[in-house]
Short mmCIF file of C-alpha atoms and ligand atoms in Angstrom, two decimals:
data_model
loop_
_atom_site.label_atom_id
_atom_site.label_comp_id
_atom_site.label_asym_id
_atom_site.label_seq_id
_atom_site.Cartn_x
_atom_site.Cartn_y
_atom_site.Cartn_z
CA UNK I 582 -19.30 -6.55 13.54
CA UNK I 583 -18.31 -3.86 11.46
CA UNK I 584 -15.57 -1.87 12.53
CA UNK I 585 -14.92 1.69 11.60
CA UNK I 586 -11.24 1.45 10.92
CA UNK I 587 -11.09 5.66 10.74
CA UNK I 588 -12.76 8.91 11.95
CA UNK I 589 -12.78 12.26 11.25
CA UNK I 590 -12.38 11.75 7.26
CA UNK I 591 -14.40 11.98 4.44
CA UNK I 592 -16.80 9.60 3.00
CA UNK I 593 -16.41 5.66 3.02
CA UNK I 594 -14.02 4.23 -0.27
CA UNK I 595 -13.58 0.62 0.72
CA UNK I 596 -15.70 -1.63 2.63
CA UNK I 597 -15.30 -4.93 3.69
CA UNK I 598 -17.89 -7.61 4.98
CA UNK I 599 -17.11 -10.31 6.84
CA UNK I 600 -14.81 -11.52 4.00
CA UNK I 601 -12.60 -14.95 3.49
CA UNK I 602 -10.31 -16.32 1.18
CA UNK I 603 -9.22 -19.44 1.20
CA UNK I 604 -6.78 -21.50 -0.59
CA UNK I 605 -8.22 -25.34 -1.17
CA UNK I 606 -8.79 -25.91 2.43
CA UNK I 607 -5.99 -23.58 4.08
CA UNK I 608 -7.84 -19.49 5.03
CA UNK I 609 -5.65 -16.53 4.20
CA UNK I 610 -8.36 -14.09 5.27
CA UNK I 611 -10.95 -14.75 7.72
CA UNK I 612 -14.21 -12.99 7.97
CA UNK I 613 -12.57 -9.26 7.79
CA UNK I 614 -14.78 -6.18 8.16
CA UNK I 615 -13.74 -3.26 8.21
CA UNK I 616 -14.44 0.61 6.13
CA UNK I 617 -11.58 2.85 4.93
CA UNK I 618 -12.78 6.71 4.60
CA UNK I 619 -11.69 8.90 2.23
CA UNK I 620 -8.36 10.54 3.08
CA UNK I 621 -7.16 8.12 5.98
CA UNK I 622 -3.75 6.33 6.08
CA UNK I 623 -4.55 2.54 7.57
CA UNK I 624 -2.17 0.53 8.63
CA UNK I 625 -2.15 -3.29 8.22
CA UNK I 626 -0.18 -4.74 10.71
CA UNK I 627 0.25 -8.60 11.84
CA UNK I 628 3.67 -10.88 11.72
CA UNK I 629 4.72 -12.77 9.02
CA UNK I 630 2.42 -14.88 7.43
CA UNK I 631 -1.45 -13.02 8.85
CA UNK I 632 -2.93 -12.58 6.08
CA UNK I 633 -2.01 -8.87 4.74
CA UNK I 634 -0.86 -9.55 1.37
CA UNK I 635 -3.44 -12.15 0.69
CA UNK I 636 -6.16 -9.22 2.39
CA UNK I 637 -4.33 -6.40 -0.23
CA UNK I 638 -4.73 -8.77 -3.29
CA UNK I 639 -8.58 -9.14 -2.45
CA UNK I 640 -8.59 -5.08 -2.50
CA UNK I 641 -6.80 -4.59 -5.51
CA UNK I 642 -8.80 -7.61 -7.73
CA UNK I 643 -5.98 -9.73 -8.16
CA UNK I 644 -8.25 -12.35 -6.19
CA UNK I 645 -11.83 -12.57 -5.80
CA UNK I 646 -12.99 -13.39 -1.84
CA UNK I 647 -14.51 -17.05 -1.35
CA UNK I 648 -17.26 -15.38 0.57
CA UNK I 649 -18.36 -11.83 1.88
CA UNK I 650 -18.70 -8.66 0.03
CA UNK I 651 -15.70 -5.93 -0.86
CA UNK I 652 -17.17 -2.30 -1.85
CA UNK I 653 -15.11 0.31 -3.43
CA UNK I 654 -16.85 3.75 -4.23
CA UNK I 655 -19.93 2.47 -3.14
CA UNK I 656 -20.39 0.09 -5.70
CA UNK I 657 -19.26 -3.88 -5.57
CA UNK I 658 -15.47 -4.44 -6.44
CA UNK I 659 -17.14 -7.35 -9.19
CA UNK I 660 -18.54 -4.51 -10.81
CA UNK I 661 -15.68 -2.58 -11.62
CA UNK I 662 -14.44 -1.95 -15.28
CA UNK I 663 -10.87 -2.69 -14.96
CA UNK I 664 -9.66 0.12 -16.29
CA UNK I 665 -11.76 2.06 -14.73
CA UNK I 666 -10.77 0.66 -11.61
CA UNK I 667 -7.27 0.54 -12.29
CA UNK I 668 -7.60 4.41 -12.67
CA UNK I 669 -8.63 4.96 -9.20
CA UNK I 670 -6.82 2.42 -7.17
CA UNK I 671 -3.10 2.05 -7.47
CA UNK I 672 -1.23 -0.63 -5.77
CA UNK I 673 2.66 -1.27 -5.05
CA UNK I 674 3.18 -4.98 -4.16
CA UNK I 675 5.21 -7.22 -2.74
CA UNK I 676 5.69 -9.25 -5.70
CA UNK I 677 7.23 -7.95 -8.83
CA UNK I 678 7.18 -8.13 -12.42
CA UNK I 679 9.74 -8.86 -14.72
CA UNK I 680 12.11 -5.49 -16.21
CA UNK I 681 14.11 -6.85 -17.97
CA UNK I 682 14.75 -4.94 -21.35
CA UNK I 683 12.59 -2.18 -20.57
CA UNK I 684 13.82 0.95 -19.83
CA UNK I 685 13.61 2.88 -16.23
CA UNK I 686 10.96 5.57 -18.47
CA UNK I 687 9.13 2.53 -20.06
CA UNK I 688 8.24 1.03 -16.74
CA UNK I 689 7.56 4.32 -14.90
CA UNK I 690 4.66 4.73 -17.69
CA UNK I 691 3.45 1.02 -17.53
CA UNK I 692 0.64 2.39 -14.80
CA UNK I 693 -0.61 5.03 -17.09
CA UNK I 694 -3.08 3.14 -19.61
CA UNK I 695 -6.64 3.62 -17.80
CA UNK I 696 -5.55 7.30 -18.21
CA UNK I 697 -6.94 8.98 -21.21
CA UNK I 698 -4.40 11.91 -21.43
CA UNK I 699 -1.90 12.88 -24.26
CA UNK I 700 1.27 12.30 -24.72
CA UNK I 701 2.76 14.99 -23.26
CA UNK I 702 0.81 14.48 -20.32
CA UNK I 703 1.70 11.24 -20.24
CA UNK I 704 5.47 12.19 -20.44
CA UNK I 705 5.28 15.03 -17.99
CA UNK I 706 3.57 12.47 -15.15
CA UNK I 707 6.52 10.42 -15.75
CA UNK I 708 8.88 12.94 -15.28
CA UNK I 709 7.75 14.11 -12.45
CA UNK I 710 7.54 10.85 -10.37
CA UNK I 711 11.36 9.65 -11.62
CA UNK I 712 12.86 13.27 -10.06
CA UNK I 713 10.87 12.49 -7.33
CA UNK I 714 12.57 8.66 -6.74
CA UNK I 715 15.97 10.70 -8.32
CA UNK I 716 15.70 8.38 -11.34
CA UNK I 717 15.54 10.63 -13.98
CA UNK I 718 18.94 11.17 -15.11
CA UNK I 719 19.04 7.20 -15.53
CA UNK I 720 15.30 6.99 -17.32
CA UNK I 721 17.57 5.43 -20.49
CA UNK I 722 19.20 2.30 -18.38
CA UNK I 723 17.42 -0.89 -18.51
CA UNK I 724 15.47 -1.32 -15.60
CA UNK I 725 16.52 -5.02 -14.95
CA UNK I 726 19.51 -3.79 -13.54
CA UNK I 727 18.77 -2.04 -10.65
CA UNK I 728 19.25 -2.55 -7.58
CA UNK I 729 16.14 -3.71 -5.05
CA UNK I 730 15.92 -0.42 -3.50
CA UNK I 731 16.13 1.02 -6.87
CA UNK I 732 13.65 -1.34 -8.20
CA UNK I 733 11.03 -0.31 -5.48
CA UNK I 734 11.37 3.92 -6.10
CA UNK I 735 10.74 2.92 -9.63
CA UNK I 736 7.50 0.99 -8.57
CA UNK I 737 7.02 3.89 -6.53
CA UNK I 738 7.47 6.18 -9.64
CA UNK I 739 4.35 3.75 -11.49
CA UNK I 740 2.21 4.70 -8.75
CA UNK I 741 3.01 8.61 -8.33
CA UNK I 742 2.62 8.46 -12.17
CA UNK I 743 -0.92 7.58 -12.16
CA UNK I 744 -1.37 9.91 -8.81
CA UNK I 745 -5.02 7.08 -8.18
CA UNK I 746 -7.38 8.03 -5.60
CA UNK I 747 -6.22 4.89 -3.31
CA UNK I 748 -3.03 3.68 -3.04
CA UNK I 749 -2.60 0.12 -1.94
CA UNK I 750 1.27 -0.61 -0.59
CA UNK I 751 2.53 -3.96 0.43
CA UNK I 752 5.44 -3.57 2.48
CA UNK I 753 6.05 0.19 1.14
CA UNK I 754 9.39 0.69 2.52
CA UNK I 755 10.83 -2.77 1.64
CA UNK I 756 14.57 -2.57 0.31
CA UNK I 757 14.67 1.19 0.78
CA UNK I 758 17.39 3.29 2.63
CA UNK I 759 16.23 5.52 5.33
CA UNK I 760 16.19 8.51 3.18
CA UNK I 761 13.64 7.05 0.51
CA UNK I 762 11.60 5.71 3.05
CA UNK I 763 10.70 9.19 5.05
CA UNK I 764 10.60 11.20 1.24
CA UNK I 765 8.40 8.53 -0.56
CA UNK I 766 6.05 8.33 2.44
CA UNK I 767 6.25 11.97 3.64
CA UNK I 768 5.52 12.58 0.17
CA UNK I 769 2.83 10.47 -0.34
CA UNK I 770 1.13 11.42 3.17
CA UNK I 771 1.38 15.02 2.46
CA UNK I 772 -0.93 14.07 -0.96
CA UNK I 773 -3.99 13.45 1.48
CA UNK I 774 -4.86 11.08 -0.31
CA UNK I 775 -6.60 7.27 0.92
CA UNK I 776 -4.04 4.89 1.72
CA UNK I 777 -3.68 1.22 3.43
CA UNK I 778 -0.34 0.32 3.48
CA UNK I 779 1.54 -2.98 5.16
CA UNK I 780 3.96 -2.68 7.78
CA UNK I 781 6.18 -4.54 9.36
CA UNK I 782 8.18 -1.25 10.59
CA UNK I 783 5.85 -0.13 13.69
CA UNK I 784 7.68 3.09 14.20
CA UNK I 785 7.37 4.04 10.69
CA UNK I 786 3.21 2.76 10.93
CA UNK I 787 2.76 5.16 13.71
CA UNK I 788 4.48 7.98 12.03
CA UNK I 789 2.35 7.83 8.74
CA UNK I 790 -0.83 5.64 9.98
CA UNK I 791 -3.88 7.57 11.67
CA UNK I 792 -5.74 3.91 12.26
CA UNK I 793 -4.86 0.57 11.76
CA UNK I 794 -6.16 -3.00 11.08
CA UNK I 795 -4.13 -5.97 13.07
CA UNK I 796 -4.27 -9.58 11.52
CA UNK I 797 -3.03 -12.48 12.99
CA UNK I 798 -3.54 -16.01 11.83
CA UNK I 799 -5.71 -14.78 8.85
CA UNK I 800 -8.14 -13.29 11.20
CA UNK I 801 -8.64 -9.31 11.89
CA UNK I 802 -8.02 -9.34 16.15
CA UNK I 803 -8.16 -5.72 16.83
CA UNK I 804 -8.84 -1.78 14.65
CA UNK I 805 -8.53 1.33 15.98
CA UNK I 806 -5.73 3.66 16.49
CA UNK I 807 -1.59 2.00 16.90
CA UNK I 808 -1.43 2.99 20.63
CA UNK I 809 -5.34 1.31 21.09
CA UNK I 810 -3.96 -1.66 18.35
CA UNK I 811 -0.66 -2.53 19.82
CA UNK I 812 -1.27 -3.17 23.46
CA UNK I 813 1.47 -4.78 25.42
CA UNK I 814 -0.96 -8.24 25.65
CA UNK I 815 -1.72 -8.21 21.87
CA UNK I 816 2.16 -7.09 21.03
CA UNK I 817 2.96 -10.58 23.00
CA UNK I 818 -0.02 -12.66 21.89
CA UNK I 819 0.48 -11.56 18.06
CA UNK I 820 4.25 -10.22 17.83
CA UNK I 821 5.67 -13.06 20.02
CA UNK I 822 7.11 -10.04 21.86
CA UNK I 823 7.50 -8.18 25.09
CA UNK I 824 7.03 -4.65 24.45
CA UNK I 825 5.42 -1.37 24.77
CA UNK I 826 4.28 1.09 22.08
CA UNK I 827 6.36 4.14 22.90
CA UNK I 828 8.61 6.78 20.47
CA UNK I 829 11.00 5.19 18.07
CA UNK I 830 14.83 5.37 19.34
CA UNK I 831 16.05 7.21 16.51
CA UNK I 832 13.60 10.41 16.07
CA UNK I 833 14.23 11.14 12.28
CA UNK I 834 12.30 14.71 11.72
CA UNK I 835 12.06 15.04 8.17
CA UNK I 836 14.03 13.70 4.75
CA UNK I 837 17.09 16.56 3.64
CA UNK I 838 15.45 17.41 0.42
N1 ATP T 1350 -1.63 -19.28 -3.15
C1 ATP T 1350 -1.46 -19.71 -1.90
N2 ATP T 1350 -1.72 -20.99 -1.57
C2 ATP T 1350 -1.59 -21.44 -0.30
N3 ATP T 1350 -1.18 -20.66 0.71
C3 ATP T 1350 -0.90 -19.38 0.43
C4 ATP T 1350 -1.03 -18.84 -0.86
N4 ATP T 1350 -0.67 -17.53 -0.83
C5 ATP T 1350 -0.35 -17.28 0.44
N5 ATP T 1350 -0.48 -18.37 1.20
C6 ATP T 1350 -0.25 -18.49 2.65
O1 ATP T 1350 -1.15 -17.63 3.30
C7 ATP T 1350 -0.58 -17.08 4.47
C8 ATP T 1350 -0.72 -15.57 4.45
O2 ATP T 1350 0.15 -15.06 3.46
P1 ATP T 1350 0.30 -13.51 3.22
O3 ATP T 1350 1.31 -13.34 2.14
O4 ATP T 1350 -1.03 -12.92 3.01
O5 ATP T 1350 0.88 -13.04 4.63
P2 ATP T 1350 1.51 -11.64 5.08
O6 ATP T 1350 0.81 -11.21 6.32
O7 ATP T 1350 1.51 -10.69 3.94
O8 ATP T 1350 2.98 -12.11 5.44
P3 ATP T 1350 4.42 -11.36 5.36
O9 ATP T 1350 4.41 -10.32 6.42
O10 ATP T 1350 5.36 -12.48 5.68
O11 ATP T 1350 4.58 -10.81 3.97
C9 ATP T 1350 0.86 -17.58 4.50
O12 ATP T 1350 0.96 -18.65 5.39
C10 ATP T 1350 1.12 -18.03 3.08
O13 ATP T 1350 2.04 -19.09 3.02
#
C-alpha cells in the first residue's frame, strides 16, 4: 500500500516502493512506501535501532535498496548524476567525517562543489550560513576542535551553504543546546523547503513536522499526522512507554535572536 505521507503540498519529490535493505541476512528496512511532496516537513520517528538511519542512507545514495524502487524528482534515484543529485538533496547525518586540520570556513564550503557559482558566491553562501550557526568570527580555528554541539551548527552551516531543494537530517538536533535547536530548525522550517528529518525529541517533531513516518523493527507501522502516528497503543507497543501525545512541558515560543 502506498501511503501518502503529506497533503496539501506541492508535487511528489521522493517516492518509495515497497523498499528493503538488508544486511547479509539481518533487514534494516522492510518493504517501506511512502511519497514526500514538495514543501512538507516529515518526521521519521521509531526507537533506537528501527531502521531510520539505515531508511535516510537509502534516500541520500549512500546505499542502494536490496529490492523496491526509490524516486526522486520523478526519475529513479539509480539515475541520478551525483552531482547533480548532490545539488538538490542535502543531508546532515548522524555519522561524521573527519575535521581535523581544516578550518571552520573550509568545511562550511565542503557542500558547495555540484554548485557551479563563482567565487564570491561561493564565499558569500558561506558567510551567510556560519553567522547563522554564530561561527563566523571563529571561520580561522581548526574545525577538529570543536565541541559536538559546535561540530553539528557547522554541519548545519554545509547544508544552509548549499540551500538544496531537500534536506535530509538524521537526528537534527543531536548535541545542540536549546537555543540552536529552535533557531536552526525555525530557520530551516521558515525556508519552506522539503524536509524528512529523524527524531527522537517528539515535542520538537510535532513542533516542526506536518506528517510523519513511524518505524519500528525495520518495518514502517503507521503515516499520517503525530497526533494520528503516536497513539497511546502504538506509543506503548513501539516506545515501550505509557503515554499520551499532548503539549510539551516547557512551551519555548521562539529562539531570542
Ligand atoms: N552495516 C550494518 N550491518 C549490520 N547491521 C546494521 C548495519 N547498519 C545498521 N545496522 C543495524 O540496523 C538496525 C537499524 O539501524 P539504524 O541506524 O537504521 O537505526 P535508527 O532507527 O537510526 O536507530 P537510532 O535511533 O538508535 O539512531 C540496528 O539494529 C543496527 O545495529
Amino acid at each position: 500500500m502506498l501511503h501518502r505521507a503529506t497533503s496539501n503540498f506541492g508535487q511528489t519529490i521522493l517516492s518509495l516502493h515497497n523498499v528493503s535493505f538488508a544486511v547479509g541476512p539481518k533487514p534494516l528496512v522492510q518493504d517501506c512506501s511512502f511519497e514526500v511532496r514538495q514543501g512538507s516537513f516529515m518526521g521519521l520517528l521509531g526507537p533506537n535501532g528501527a531502521g531510520k538511519s539505515s531508511l535516510l542512507k537509502l534516500l541520500y545514495r549512500e546505499k542502494k535498496p536490496t529490492s523496491g524502487k526509490i524516486t526522486a524528482f520523478g526519475q529513479p534515484l539509480d539515475r541520478w548524476n551525483r552531482k547533480a543529485f548532490a545539488a538538490k538533496v542535502g543531508t546532515v547525518l548522524q555519522e561524521k567525517a573527519q575535521l581535523a586540520g581544516l578550518t571552520i570556513e573550509q568545511v562550511a564550503g565542503l557542500g558547495l562543489f555540484p554548485l557551479s557559482c563563482s567565487k564570491a558566491e561561493e564565499q558569500q553562501r558561506v558567510r551567510e550560513a556560519l553567522e547563522l550557526v554564530e561561527l563566523w568570527d571563529r571561520r580561522t580555528e581548526n574545525a577538529g576542535y570543536l565541541s559536538g554541539g559546535e561540530q553539528q551548527r557547522l554541519f548545519f552551516a554545509q547544508i544552509l551553504a548549499l540551500d538544496p531543494e531537500v534536506y535530509l537530517l538524521d537526528e537534527p538536533n543531536n548535541h545542540l543546546d536549546i537555543y540552536f535547536q529552535y533557531r536552526l530548525m525555525d530557520h530551516i522550517k521558515a525556508k519552506g523547503k522539503t524536509v524528512i528529518a529523524s527524531f527522537h525529541d517528539i515535542n520538537l517533531a510535532a513542533r516542526y513536522c506536518d506528517s510523519a513516518v513511524l518505524m519500528h523493527e525495520a518495518r514502517m507501522v503507521a503515516s499520517g499526522s503525530l497526533a494520528e502516528v503516536l497513539s497511546p497503543e502504538r506509543l506503548k507497543l513501539v516506545y515501550r512507554v505509557d503515554a499520551q501525545f499532548a503539549k510539551s512541558a516547557i512551551a519555548i515560543n521562539a529562539p531570542v535572536v
